[in-house]
């Protein structure tokens, strides 16, 4: 049987449709002339022709469908074989890539293990250095204060650049270098400026004395600074909070600390004239000077860290002391978080800034009495140092010893199992 292309089939269907339309038009005309006999004959003739034509078209389409199915089956078998070959080739390529990646991973793992060994050695070396420096500092500093107090500013400066350089390298690698915008670093900078640049400025010395012996010294209790000798980070934290008060203490009470009172007064007048020429200050003067320097720092911190770089802090890209203090705790809120959240979670940052301002005011007021009394000032500094030692003892007993015992028990179990 000869097959009709699909285009001709569609053309034939359109012809049938036109013939059927003509038939309907003819029927309508015949209906208007009421010639029922002619209508029946004409309709019957056309119906027979259309039926025959449709039957032939249906047969042609059915035959074409069978042929298409056969062609699809033949091509599908060819496609299946081609697909299998492609799958095999792809599998070989993947296996080759897998072996290559496994070799690279093995090399990387070996390199990583080497780095771990080196890093572990470096960490242990730094811990040993930190232990030696921390213990030596704790022993040598009282000797220098009592026997050679004139050397304390130099001793402080050398240690400051040593500790801060190492801390900056460490914090920069951990994306925590925004901590250097905190108040404690600002006050350390003011202390260095007074020692080496403006030793005759009574205003700057007043700010240094009030801020170092006020919010910076009391921060040892707030931040729970711990004198853990093997931890360079903890030793540095204690240093930046305890040594600036020691410097201001030494300069204030230099004649009382030195056996040669006249020589001490002469040395202080020559090198730190602001202390020798310090006028009698009232509560208002102390508050005005300390608050002015504090607000200068707070405004700088607010616009630079919170406003300009706030997105980095909120996204976790950078860490600050504020974000650390206000970070939600999985167990329970700390006392500082409770105070900051008094005005609502939305305003907890501003709540923390407000409470920090009042903390600064209250602690600076106490420095007025420290400036007037040698023994009160001495007892205060010894107490702050004792707090750091107590916190360090808690760390060694509660944290370090537990982890050490856990490690010993683990090794004992390994030894028994082997």
mmCIF file of C-alpha atoms in Angstrom:
data_model
loop_
_atom_site.group_PDB
_atom_site.id
_atom_site.type_symbol
_atom_site.label_atom_id
_atom_site.label_comp_id
_atom_site.label_asym_id
_atom_site.label_seq_id
_atom_site.Cartn_x
_atom_site.Cartn_y
_atom_site.Cartn_z
ATOM 1 C CA UNK A 1 0.000 0.000 0.000
ATOM 2 C CA UNK A 2 1.325 3.462 -0.927
ATOM 3 C CA UNK A 3 1.782 5.704 2.100
ATOM 4 C CA UNK A 4 0.538 9.233 2.178
ATOM 5 C CA UNK A 5 2.840 11.733 3.770
ATOM 6 C CA UNK A 6 1.576 13.466 6.873
ATOM 7 C CA UNK A 7 1.467 16.826 5.054
ATOM 8 C CA UNK A 8 -0.903 15.385 2.434
ATOM 9 C CA UNK A 9 -2.983 13.804 5.217
ATOM 10 C CA UNK A 10 -3.444 17.152 6.903
ATOM 11 C CA UNK A 11 -4.297 18.757 3.535
ATOM 12 C CA UNK A 12 -6.911 16.043 2.888
ATOM 13 C CA UNK A 13 -8.424 16.635 6.324
ATOM 14 C CA UNK A 14 -8.775 20.324 5.542
ATOM 15 C CA UNK A 15 -10.454 19.461 2.242
ATOM 16 C CA UNK A 16 -12.877 17.187 4.084
ATOM 17 C CA UNK A 17 -13.661 19.996 6.445
ATOM 18 C CA UNK A 18 -14.416 22.375 3.545
ATOM 19 C CA UNK A 19 -16.578 19.756 1.823
ATOM 20 C CA UNK A 20 -18.477 19.181 5.034
ATOM 21 C CA UNK A 21 -19.007 22.923 5.416
ATOM 22 C CA UNK A 22 -20.347 23.137 1.853
ATOM 23 C CA UNK A 23 -22.649 20.250 2.661
ATOM 24 C CA UNK A 24 -24.001 22.053 5.710
ATOM 25 C CA UNK A 25 -24.552 25.202 3.664
ATOM 26 C CA UNK A 26 -26.371 23.136 1.031
ATOM 27 C CA UNK A 27 -28.525 21.557 3.701
ATOM 28 C CA UNK A 28 -29.462 24.958 5.056
ATOM 29 C CA UNK A 29 -30.503 26.133 1.558
ATOM 30 C CA UNK A 30 -32.496 23.013 0.913
ATOM 31 C CA UNK A 31 -34.169 23.398 4.291
ATOM 32 C CA UNK A 32 -35.320 26.895 3.299
ATOM 33 C CA UNK A 33 -36.867 25.591 0.054
ATOM 34 C CA UNK A 34 -38.558 22.653 1.928
ATOM 35 C CA UNK A 35 -37.256 20.093 -0.624
ATOM 36 C CA UNK A 36 -36.920 17.174 1.808
ATOM 37 C CA UNK A 37 -36.320 14.449 -0.786
ATOM 38 C CA UNK A 38 -33.414 16.242 -2.460
ATOM 39 C CA UNK A 39 -31.847 16.946 0.932
ATOM 40 C CA UNK A 40 -31.863 13.277 1.923
ATOM 41 C CA UNK A 41 -30.334 12.132 -1.393
ATOM 42 C CA UNK A 42 -27.608 14.763 -1.405
ATOM 43 C CA UNK A 43 -26.680 14.154 2.260
ATOM 44 C CA UNK A 44 -26.466 10.389 1.788
ATOM 45 C CA UNK A 45 -24.139 10.671 -1.239
ATOM 46 C CA UNK A 46 -21.796 13.019 0.504
ATOM 47 C CA UNK A 47 -21.757 10.948 3.711
ATOM 48 C CA UNK A 48 -20.704 7.852 1.803
ATOM 49 C CA UNK A 49 -17.859 9.679 0.057
ATOM 50 C CA UNK A 50 -16.595 11.209 3.310
ATOM 51 C CA UNK A 51 -16.740 7.882 5.126
ATOM 52 C CA UNK A 52 -14.680 6.129 2.458
ATOM 53 C CA UNK A 53 -12.141 8.914 2.414
ATOM 54 C CA UNK A 54 -11.766 8.919 6.197
ATOM 55 C CA UNK A 55 -11.377 5.124 6.261
ATOM 56 C CA UNK A 56 -8.518 5.255 3.740
ATOM 57 C CA UNK A 57 -6.809 8.062 5.664
ATOM 58 C CA UNK A 58 -7.140 6.130 8.942
ATOM 59 C CA UNK A 59 -5.495 3.087 7.388
ATOM 60 C CA UNK A 60 -2.613 5.212 6.074
ATOM 61 C CA UNK A 61 -2.030 6.859 9.465
ATOM 62 C CA UNK A 62 -2.157 3.492 11.250
ATOM 63 C CA UNK A 63 0.453 2.035 8.912
ATOM 64 C CA UNK A 64 2.699 5.071 9.392
ATOM 65 C CA UNK A 65 2.413 4.748 13.169
ATOM 66 C CA UNK A 66 3.538 1.113 12.996
ATOM 67 C CA UNK A 67 6.522 2.077 10.885
ATOM 68 C CA UNK A 68 7.464 4.913 13.262
ATOM 69 C CA UNK A 69 7.304 2.513 16.199
ATOM 70 C CA UNK A 70 9.589 0.061 14.392
ATOM 71 C CA UNK A 71 12.014 2.873 13.554
ATOM 72 C CA UNK A 72 11.970 4.091 17.176
ATOM 73 C CA UNK A 73 12.658 0.578 18.426
ATOM 74 C CA UNK A 74 15.605 0.153 16.022
ATOM 75 C CA UNK A 75 17.042 3.548 16.888
ATOM 76 C CA UNK A 76 16.485 3.014 20.602
ATOM 77 C CA UNK A 77 18.543 -0.171 20.483
ATOM 78 C CA UNK A 78 21.295 1.759 18.699
ATOM 79 C CA UNK A 79 21.013 4.584 21.256
ATOM 80 C CA UNK A 80 21.171 2.049 24.077
ATOM 81 C CA UNK A 81 24.426 0.604 22.785
ATOM 82 C CA UNK A 82 25.831 4.077 22.235
ATOM 83 C CA UNK A 83 24.735 5.137 25.717
ATOM 84 C CA UNK A 84 26.347 2.076 27.268
ATOM 85 C CA UNK A 85 29.609 2.852 25.505
ATOM 86 C CA UNK A 86 29.449 6.435 26.677
ATOM 87 C CA UNK A 87 28.716 5.330 30.219
ATOM 88 C CA UNK A 88 31.670 2.960 30.151
ATOM 89 C CA UNK A 89 33.965 5.704 28.867
ATOM 90 C CA UNK A 90 32.655 8.151 31.469
ATOM 91 C CA UNK A 91 33.151 5.534 34.190
ATOM 92 C CA UNK A 92 36.749 5.014 33.122
ATOM 93 C CA UNK A 93 37.377 8.767 33.151
ATOM 94 C CA UNK A 94 35.801 9.059 36.617
ATOM 95 C CA UNK A 95 37.854 6.163 37.955
ATOM 96 C CA UNK A 96 41.007 7.784 36.591
ATOM 97 C CA UNK A 97 40.049 11.104 38.193
ATOM 98 C CA UNK A 98 39.224 9.301 41.425
ATOM 99 C CA UNK A 99 42.647 7.685 41.575
ATOM 100 C CA UNK A 100 44.264 11.049 40.867
ATOM 101 C CA UNK A 101 42.218 12.767 43.581
ATOM 102 C CA UNK A 102 43.043 9.984 46.051
ATOM 103 C CA UNK A 103 46.732 10.462 45.351
ATOM 104 C CA UNK A 104 46.370 14.226 45.833
ATOM 105 C CA UNK A 105 44.464 13.692 49.077
ATOM 106 C CA UNK A 106 47.120 11.328 50.349
ATOM 107 C CA UNK A 107 49.822 13.881 49.572
ATOM 108 C CA UNK A 108 47.772 16.666 51.148
ATOM 109 C CA UNK A 109 47.119 14.564 54.236
ATOM 110 C CA UNK A 110 50.810 13.857 54.639
ATOM 111 C CA UNK A 111 51.564 17.562 54.263
ATOM 112 C CA UNK A 112 48.777 18.410 56.712
ATOM 113 C CA UNK A 113 50.139 15.962 59.282
ATOM 114 C CA UNK A 114 53.534 17.585 58.909
ATOM 115 C CA UNK A 115 52.017 21.028 59.477
ATOM 116 C CA UNK A 116 50.112 19.748 62.497
ATOM 117 C CA UNK A 117 53.320 18.391 63.990
ATOM 118 C CA UNK A 118 55.082 21.678 63.362
ATOM 119 C CA UNK A 119 52.131 23.721 64.666
ATOM 120 C CA UNK A 120 51.888 21.547 67.776
ATOM 121 C CA UNK A 121 55.597 22.057 68.379
ATOM 122 C CA UNK A 122 55.175 25.804 67.851
ATOM 123 C CA UNK A 123 52.252 25.951 70.260
ATOM 124 C CA UNK A 124 54.182 24.057 72.921
ATOM 125 C CA UNK A 125 57.196 26.295 72.375
ATOM 126 C CA UNK A 126 55.065 29.442 72.746
ATOM 127 C CA UNK A 127 53.474 28.020 75.894
ATOM 128 C CA UNK A 128 56.898 27.371 77.381
ATOM 129 C CA UNK A 129 58.059 30.884 76.490
ATOM 130 C CA UNK A 130 54.861 32.296 77.956
ATOM 131 C CA UNK A 131 55.362 30.319 81.160
ATOM 132 C CA UNK A 132 58.944 31.558 81.562
ATOM 133 C CA UNK A 133 57.988 35.169 80.788
ATOM 134 C CA UNK A 134 54.946 35.086 83.055
ATOM 135 C CA UNK A 135 56.731 33.624 86.068
ATOM 136 C CA UNK A 136 59.768 35.867 85.547
ATOM 137 C CA UNK A 137 57.546 38.907 85.256
ATOM 138 C CA UNK A 138 55.673 38.019 88.431
ATOM 139 C CA UNK A 139 58.978 37.678 90.301
ATOM 140 C CA UNK A 140 60.964 40.527 88.762
ATOM 141 C CA UNK A 141 58.289 43.244 88.732
ATOM 142 C CA UNK A 142 57.958 43.553 92.537
ATOM 143 C CA UNK A 143 61.743 43.731 92.813
ATOM 144 C CA UNK A 144 61.940 46.534 90.254
ATOM 145 C CA UNK A 145 59.060 48.441 91.872
ATOM 146 C CA UNK A 146 60.655 48.251 95.315
ATOM 147 C CA UNK A 147 64.349 48.619 94.411
ATOM 148 C CA UNK A 148 64.515 50.298 90.974
ATOM 149 C CA UNK A 149 61.171 52.096 90.461
ATOM 150 C CA UNK A 150 62.667 54.471 87.873
ATOM 151 C CA UNK A 151 62.996 51.509 85.493
ATOM 152 C CA UNK A 152 59.309 50.585 85.554
ATOM 153 C CA UNK A 153 58.280 52.826 82.574
ATOM 154 C CA UNK A 154 61.027 51.302 80.410
ATOM 155 C CA UNK A 155 60.256 47.770 81.586
ATOM 156 C CA UNK A 156 56.567 48.321 80.826
ATOM 157 C CA UNK A 157 57.246 49.707 77.334
ATOM 158 C CA UNK A 158 59.466 46.796 76.289
ATOM 159 C CA UNK A 159 56.948 44.234 77.513
ATOM 160 C CA UNK A 160 54.039 46.074 75.912
ATOM 161 C CA UNK A 161 55.482 45.918 72.405
ATOM 162 C CA UNK A 162 56.490 42.282 72.911
ATOM 163 C CA UNK A 163 53.065 41.123 74.086
ATOM 164 C CA UNK A 164 51.000 43.310 71.759
ATOM 165 C CA UNK A 165 52.958 42.287 68.660
ATOM 166 C CA UNK A 166 52.373 38.603 69.367
ATOM 167 C CA UNK A 167 48.729 39.220 70.231
ATOM 168 C CA UNK A 168 48.077 41.185 67.046
ATOM 169 C CA UNK A 169 49.502 38.371 64.918
ATOM 170 C CA UNK A 170 47.334 35.880 66.785
ATOM 171 C CA UNK A 171 44.150 37.971 66.708
ATOM 172 C CA UNK A 172 44.579 38.965 63.071
ATOM 173 C CA UNK A 173 44.645 35.307 62.032
ATOM 174 C CA UNK A 174 41.425 34.710 64.021
ATOM 175 C CA UNK A 175 39.627 37.817 62.658
ATOM 176 C CA UNK A 176 39.574 39.220 66.208
ATOM 177 C CA UNK A 177 41.804 42.269 65.689
ATOM 178 C CA UNK A 178 38.866 44.629 66.305
ATOM 179 C CA UNK A 179 39.512 43.933 70.001
ATOM 180 C CA UNK A 180 42.365 46.428 69.671
ATOM 181 C CA UNK A 181 39.758 49.208 69.568
ATOM 182 C CA UNK A 182 38.774 48.406 73.169
ATOM 183 C CA UNK A 183 39.225 50.808 76.056
ATOM 184 C CA UNK A 184 42.143 48.915 77.613
ATOM 185 C CA UNK A 185 44.336 49.366 74.517
ATOM 186 C CA UNK A 186 43.298 53.012 74.298
ATOM 187 C CA UNK A 187 44.388 53.594 77.918
ATOM 188 C CA UNK A 188 47.679 51.747 77.319
ATOM 189 C CA UNK A 189 48.278 54.075 74.390
ATOM 190 C CA UNK A 190 47.569 57.103 76.608
ATOM 191 C CA UNK A 191 50.065 55.733 79.157
ATOM 192 C CA UNK A 192 52.778 55.426 76.501
ATOM 193 C CA UNK A 193 52.008 58.914 75.211
ATOM 194 C CA UNK A 194 52.396 60.343 78.681
ATOM 195 C CA UNK A 195 55.655 58.489 79.398
ATOM 196 C CA UNK A 196 57.431 59.273 76.133
ATOM 197 C CA UNK A 197 55.699 62.271 74.526
ATOM 198 C CA UNK A 198 53.825 64.454 77.051
ATOM 199 C CA UNK A 199 55.386 63.864 80.484
ATOM 200 C CA UNK A 200 54.645 67.447 81.561
ATOM 201 C CA UNK A 201 50.905 67.330 80.814
ATOM 202 C CA UNK A 202 48.950 67.296 84.079
ATOM 203 C CA UNK A 203 45.685 66.725 82.205
ATOM 204 C CA UNK A 204 47.014 63.644 80.455
ATOM 205 C CA UNK A 205 48.530 62.289 83.668
ATOM 206 C CA UNK A 206 45.203 62.761 85.449
ATOM 207 C CA UNK A 207 43.429 60.860 82.681
ATOM 208 C CA UNK A 208 46.058 58.090 82.808
ATOM 209 C CA UNK A 209 45.880 57.766 86.594
ATOM 210 C CA UNK A 210 42.077 57.689 86.771
ATOM 211 C CA UNK A 211 41.530 55.382 83.795
ATOM 212 C CA UNK A 212 44.309 52.911 84.628
ATOM 213 C CA UNK A 213 43.392 52.562 88.296
ATOM 214 C CA UNK A 214 39.673 52.753 87.563
ATOM 215 C CA UNK A 215 38.009 50.840 84.701
ATOM 216 C CA UNK A 216 41.199 49.114 83.497
ATOM 217 C CA UNK A 217 42.243 47.675 86.860
ATOM 218 C CA UNK A 218 38.696 46.697 87.832
ATOM 219 C CA UNK A 219 38.326 44.940 84.457
ATOM 220 C CA UNK A 220 40.409 42.113 85.911
ATOM 221 C CA UNK A 221 37.358 41.135 87.945
ATOM 222 C CA UNK A 222 34.818 41.942 85.204
ATOM 223 C CA UNK A 223 36.623 40.040 82.440
ATOM 224 C CA UNK A 224 37.905 37.388 84.865
ATOM 225 C CA UNK A 225 41.521 37.799 83.760
ATOM 226 C CA UNK A 226 43.472 34.730 84.830
ATOM 227 C CA UNK A 227 47.189 34.519 85.492
ATOM 228 C CA UNK A 228 47.723 31.251 83.629
ATOM 229 C CA UNK A 229 51.462 31.183 82.999
ATOM 230 C CA UNK A 230 51.499 28.718 80.107
ATOM 231 C CA UNK A 231 48.895 30.699 78.125
ATOM 232 C CA UNK A 232 50.382 33.640 76.254
ATOM 233 C CA UNK A 233 46.935 35.082 75.595
ATOM 234 C CA UNK A 234 45.945 35.038 79.281
ATOM 235 C CA UNK A 235 49.301 36.432 80.425
ATOM 236 C CA UNK A 236 48.904 39.261 77.907
ATOM 237 C CA UNK A 237 45.400 40.028 79.145
ATOM 238 C CA UNK A 238 46.631 40.300 82.729
ATOM 239 C CA UNK A 239 49.555 42.467 81.621
ATOM 240 C CA UNK A 240 47.507 45.082 79.751
ATOM 241 C CA UNK A 241 45.173 45.454 82.746
ATOM 242 C CA UNK A 242 47.605 45.359 85.691
ATOM 243 C CA UNK A 243 50.770 47.015 84.398
ATOM 244 C CA UNK A 244 49.416 50.486 83.459
ATOM 245 C CA UNK A 245 48.133 50.890 87.065
ATOM 246 C CA UNK A 246 51.571 49.752 88.290
ATOM 247 C CA UNK A 247 53.226 52.436 86.145
ATOM 248 C CA UNK A 248 50.943 55.196 87.456
ATOM 249 C CA UNK A 249 51.407 53.861 90.980
ATOM 250 C CA UNK A 250 55.192 53.944 90.652
ATOM 251 C CA UNK A 251 55.234 57.490 89.295
ATOM 252 C CA UNK A 252 52.801 58.718 91.953
ATOM 253 C CA UNK A 253 54.643 57.161 94.920
ATOM 254 C CA UNK A 254 58.206 57.266 93.619
ATOM 255 C CA UNK A 255 59.602 59.129 96.675
ATOM 256 C CA UNK A 256 57.968 56.610 99.016
ATOM 257 C CA UNK A 257 59.313 53.644 97.045
ATOM 258 C CA UNK A 258 62.879 54.878 96.635
ATOM 259 C CA UNK A 259 65.193 54.916 99.629
ATOM 260 C CA UNK A 260 66.770 58.135 98.421
ATOM 261 C CA UNK A 261 63.740 60.406 98.602
ATOM 262 C CA UNK A 262 65.533 63.532 97.375
ATOM 263 C CA UNK A 263 66.974 61.723 94.351
ATOM 264 C CA UNK A 264 63.534 60.279 93.531
ATOM 265 C CA UNK A 265 61.900 63.721 93.690
ATOM 266 C CA UNK A 266 64.674 65.184 91.526
ATOM 267 C CA UNK A 267 64.294 62.358 88.976
ATOM 268 C CA UNK A 268 60.509 62.752 88.850
ATOM 269 C CA UNK A 269 60.743 66.514 88.475
ATOM 270 C CA UNK A 270 63.173 66.130 85.606
ATOM 271 C CA UNK A 271 61.439 63.327 83.694
ATOM 272 C CA UNK A 272 57.775 63.453 84.789
ATOM 273 C CA UNK A 273 57.148 67.006 85.857
ATOM 274 C CA UNK A 274 53.364 66.631 85.628
ATOM 275 C CA UNK A 275 53.346 64.329 88.660
ATOM 276 C CA UNK A 276 55.547 66.641 90.693
ATOM 277 C CA UNK A 277 53.561 69.739 89.748
ATOM 278 C CA UNK A 278 50.170 68.089 90.033
ATOM 279 C CA UNK A 279 47.606 70.498 91.526
ATOM 280 C CA UNK A 280 45.085 69.415 94.130
ATOM 281 C CA UNK A 281 42.097 68.073 92.204
ATOM 282 C CA UNK A 282 38.492 67.813 93.333
ATOM 283 C CA UNK A 283 35.928 65.149 92.549
ATOM 284 C CA UNK A 284 34.566 67.341 89.775
ATOM 285 C CA UNK A 285 37.990 67.711 88.168
ATOM 286 C CA UNK A 286 38.616 63.977 88.272
ATOM 287 C CA UNK A 287 35.241 63.243 86.743
ATOM 288 C CA UNK A 288 35.505 65.926 84.095
ATOM 289 C CA UNK A 289 38.949 64.868 82.858
ATOM 290 C CA UNK A 290 38.397 61.099 82.989
ATOM 291 C CA UNK A 291 34.917 61.343 81.420
ATOM 292 C CA UNK A 292 36.195 63.583 78.599
ATOM 293 C CA UNK A 293 38.880 61.069 77.621
ATOM 294 C CA UNK A 294 36.440 58.198 77.998
ATOM 295 C CA UNK A 295 33.788 59.838 75.790
ATOM 296 C CA UNK A 296 36.426 60.593 73.148
ATOM 297 C CA UNK A 297 37.157 56.877 72.979
ATOM 298 C CA UNK A 298 33.470 55.878 73.074
ATOM 299 C CA UNK A 299 32.551 58.185 70.184
ATOM 300 C CA UNK A 300 35.490 56.894 68.138
ATOM 301 C CA UNK A 301 34.501 53.295 68.882
ATOM 302 C CA UNK A 302 30.850 53.936 68.059
ATOM 303 C CA UNK A 303 31.439 55.543 64.661
ATOM 304 C CA UNK A 304 34.368 53.393 63.515
ATOM 305 C CA UNK A 305 33.498 49.939 64.831
ATOM 306 C CA UNK A 306 29.710 49.950 65.316
ATOM 307 C CA UNK A 307 28.633 52.230 62.452
ATOM 308 C CA UNK A 308 31.335 51.924 59.784
ATOM 309 C CA UNK A 309 32.210 48.238 60.263
ATOM 310 C CA UNK A 310 28.986 47.079 61.905
ATOM 311 C CA UNK A 311 28.007 44.809 59.002
ATOM 312 C CA UNK A 312 31.217 42.802 59.326
ATOM 313 C CA UNK A 313 30.601 42.388 63.051
ATOM 314 C CA UNK A 314 26.923 41.421 62.622
ATOM 315 C CA UNK A 315 27.764 38.844 59.953
ATOM 316 C CA UNK A 316 30.388 37.253 62.205
ATOM 317 C CA UNK A 317 33.226 38.216 59.879
ATOM 318 C CA UNK A 318 34.802 40.225 62.698
ATOM 319 C CA UNK A 319 34.632 39.828 66.485
ATOM 320 C CA UNK A 320 34.574 42.584 69.090
ATOM 321 C CA UNK A 321 34.322 42.714 72.848
ATOM 322 C CA UNK A 322 30.714 43.931 72.526
ATOM 323 C CA UNK A 323 29.690 41.061 70.264
ATOM 324 C CA UNK A 324 31.410 38.592 72.610
ATOM 325 C CA UNK A 325 29.711 39.971 75.719
ATOM 326 C CA UNK A 326 26.286 40.100 74.055
ATOM 327 C CA UNK A 327 26.515 36.711 72.333
ATOM 328 C CA UNK A 328 23.574 34.540 73.486
ATOM 329 C CA UNK A 329 24.625 31.761 75.813
ATOM 330 C CA UNK A 330 23.151 28.246 75.324
ATOM 331 C CA UNK A 331 22.929 27.772 79.104
ATOM 332 C CA UNK A 332 21.873 31.060 80.677
ATOM 333 C CA UNK A 333 22.420 34.773 80.320
ATOM 334 C CA UNK A 334 25.346 36.360 82.111
ATOM 335 C CA UNK A 335 24.897 39.276 84.476
ATOM 336 C CA UNK A 336 26.222 41.702 81.836
ATOM 337 C CA UNK A 337 23.724 40.347 79.267
ATOM 338 C CA UNK A 338 20.958 40.764 81.824
ATOM 339 C CA UNK A 339 21.885 44.408 82.432
ATOM 340 C CA UNK A 340 22.234 45.125 78.702
ATOM 341 C CA UNK A 341 18.812 43.592 78.002
ATOM 342 C CA UNK A 342 16.940 45.736 80.546
ATOM 343 C CA UNK A 343 15.786 48.069 77.763
ATOM 344 C CA UNK A 344 14.924 45.205 75.385
ATOM 345 C CA UNK A 345 16.899 42.917 73.113
ATOM 346 C CA UNK A 346 16.704 45.453 70.297
ATOM 347 C CA UNK A 347 18.577 48.075 72.338
ATOM 348 C CA UNK A 348 20.979 45.805 74.246
ATOM 349 C CA UNK A 349 24.030 47.297 72.514
ATOM 350 C CA UNK A 350 23.111 50.803 73.663
ATOM 351 C CA UNK A 351 22.203 49.399 77.070
ATOM 352 C CA UNK A 352 25.694 47.924 77.378
ATOM 353 C CA UNK A 353 27.250 51.250 76.364
ATOM 354 C CA UNK A 354 25.197 53.053 79.004
ATOM 355 C CA UNK A 355 26.166 50.633 81.790
ATOM 356 C CA UNK A 356 29.805 50.802 80.709
ATOM 357 C CA UNK A 357 29.667 54.588 81.015
ATOM 358 C CA UNK A 358 28.382 54.369 84.597
ATOM 359 C CA UNK A 359 30.959 51.689 85.376
ATOM 360 C CA UNK A 360 33.656 54.060 84.163
ATOM 361 C CA UNK A 361 32.288 56.914 86.278
ATOM 362 C CA UNK A 362 32.057 54.826 89.443
ATOM 363 C CA UNK A 363 35.513 53.280 89.204
ATOM 364 C CA UNK A 364 37.153 56.606 88.328
ATOM 365 C CA UNK A 365 35.670 58.164 91.466
ATOM 366 C CA UNK A 366 37.497 55.614 93.606
ATOM 367 C CA UNK A 367 40.842 56.655 92.146
ATOM 368 C CA UNK A 368 40.523 59.967 93.993
ATOM 369 C CA UNK A 369 41.133 58.078 97.243
ATOM 370 C CA UNK A 370 43.931 55.999 95.689
ATOM 371 C CA UNK A 371 45.731 59.202 94.761
ATOM 372 C CA UNK A 372 45.520 60.447 98.341
ATOM 373 C CA UNK A 373 46.664 57.279 100.145
ATOM 374 C CA UNK A 374 49.794 55.245 99.471
ATOM 375 C CA UNK A 375 48.618 52.241 101.502
ATOM 376 C CA UNK A 376 45.111 52.220 100.058
ATOM 377 C CA UNK A 377 46.548 52.341 96.552
ATOM 378 C CA UNK A 378 49.017 49.560 97.381
ATOM 379 C CA UNK A 379 46.339 47.320 98.886
ATOM 380 C CA UNK A 380 44.123 47.863 95.861
ATOM 381 C CA UNK A 381 46.801 46.812 93.344
ATOM 382 C CA UNK A 382 47.785 43.786 95.414
ATOM 383 C CA UNK A 383 44.102 42.815 95.585
ATOM 384 C CA UNK A 384 43.680 43.050 91.813
ATOM 385 C CA UNK A 385 46.788 40.940 91.285
ATOM 386 C CA UNK A 386 45.470 38.422 93.807
ATOM 387 C CA UNK A 387 42.178 38.231 91.879
ATOM 388 C CA UNK A 388 44.047 37.352 88.690
ATOM 389 C CA UNK A 389 46.027 34.688 90.584
ATOM 390 C CA UNK A 390 42.807 33.284 92.047
ATOM 391 C CA UNK A 391 41.219 33.123 88.591
ATOM 392 C CA UNK A 392 44.335 31.366 87.329
ATOM 393 C CA UNK A 393 44.140 28.855 90.179
ATOM 394 C CA UNK A 394 40.513 28.132 89.279
ATOM 395 C CA UNK A 395 41.557 27.543 85.685
ATOM 396 C CA UNK A 396 44.359 25.150 86.635
ATOM 397 C CA UNK A 397 42.240 23.183 89.114
ATOM 398 C CA UNK A 398 38.842 23.205 87.388
ATOM 399 C CA UNK A 399 39.762 23.195 83.696
ATOM 400 C CA UNK A 400 43.387 22.293 83.058
ATOM 401 C CA UNK A 401 43.662 19.477 85.619
ATOM 402 C CA UNK A 402 40.433 17.883 84.389
ATOM 403 C CA UNK A 403 41.576 17.846 80.769
ATOM 404 C CA UNK A 404 44.972 16.502 81.889
ATOM 405 C CA UNK A 405 43.377 13.700 83.926
ATOM 406 C CA UNK A 406 41.076 12.829 81.045
ATOM 407 C CA UNK A 407 44.110 12.507 78.787
ATOM 408 C CA UNK A 408 45.928 10.306 81.338
ATOM 409 C CA UNK A 409 42.909 8.002 81.685
ATOM 410 C CA UNK A 410 42.594 7.757 77.919
ATOM 411 C CA UNK A 411 46.233 6.729 77.574
ATOM 412 C CA UNK A 412 45.857 4.169 80.352
ATOM 413 C CA UNK A 413 42.899 2.602 78.561
ATOM 414 C CA UNK A 414 44.893 2.472 75.333
ATOM 415 C CA UNK A 415 47.803 0.807 77.142
ATOM 416 C CA UNK A 416 45.539 -1.822 78.745
ATOM 417 C CA UNK A 417 43.758 -2.592 75.456
ATOM 418 C CA UNK A 418 47.068 -3.092 73.674
#
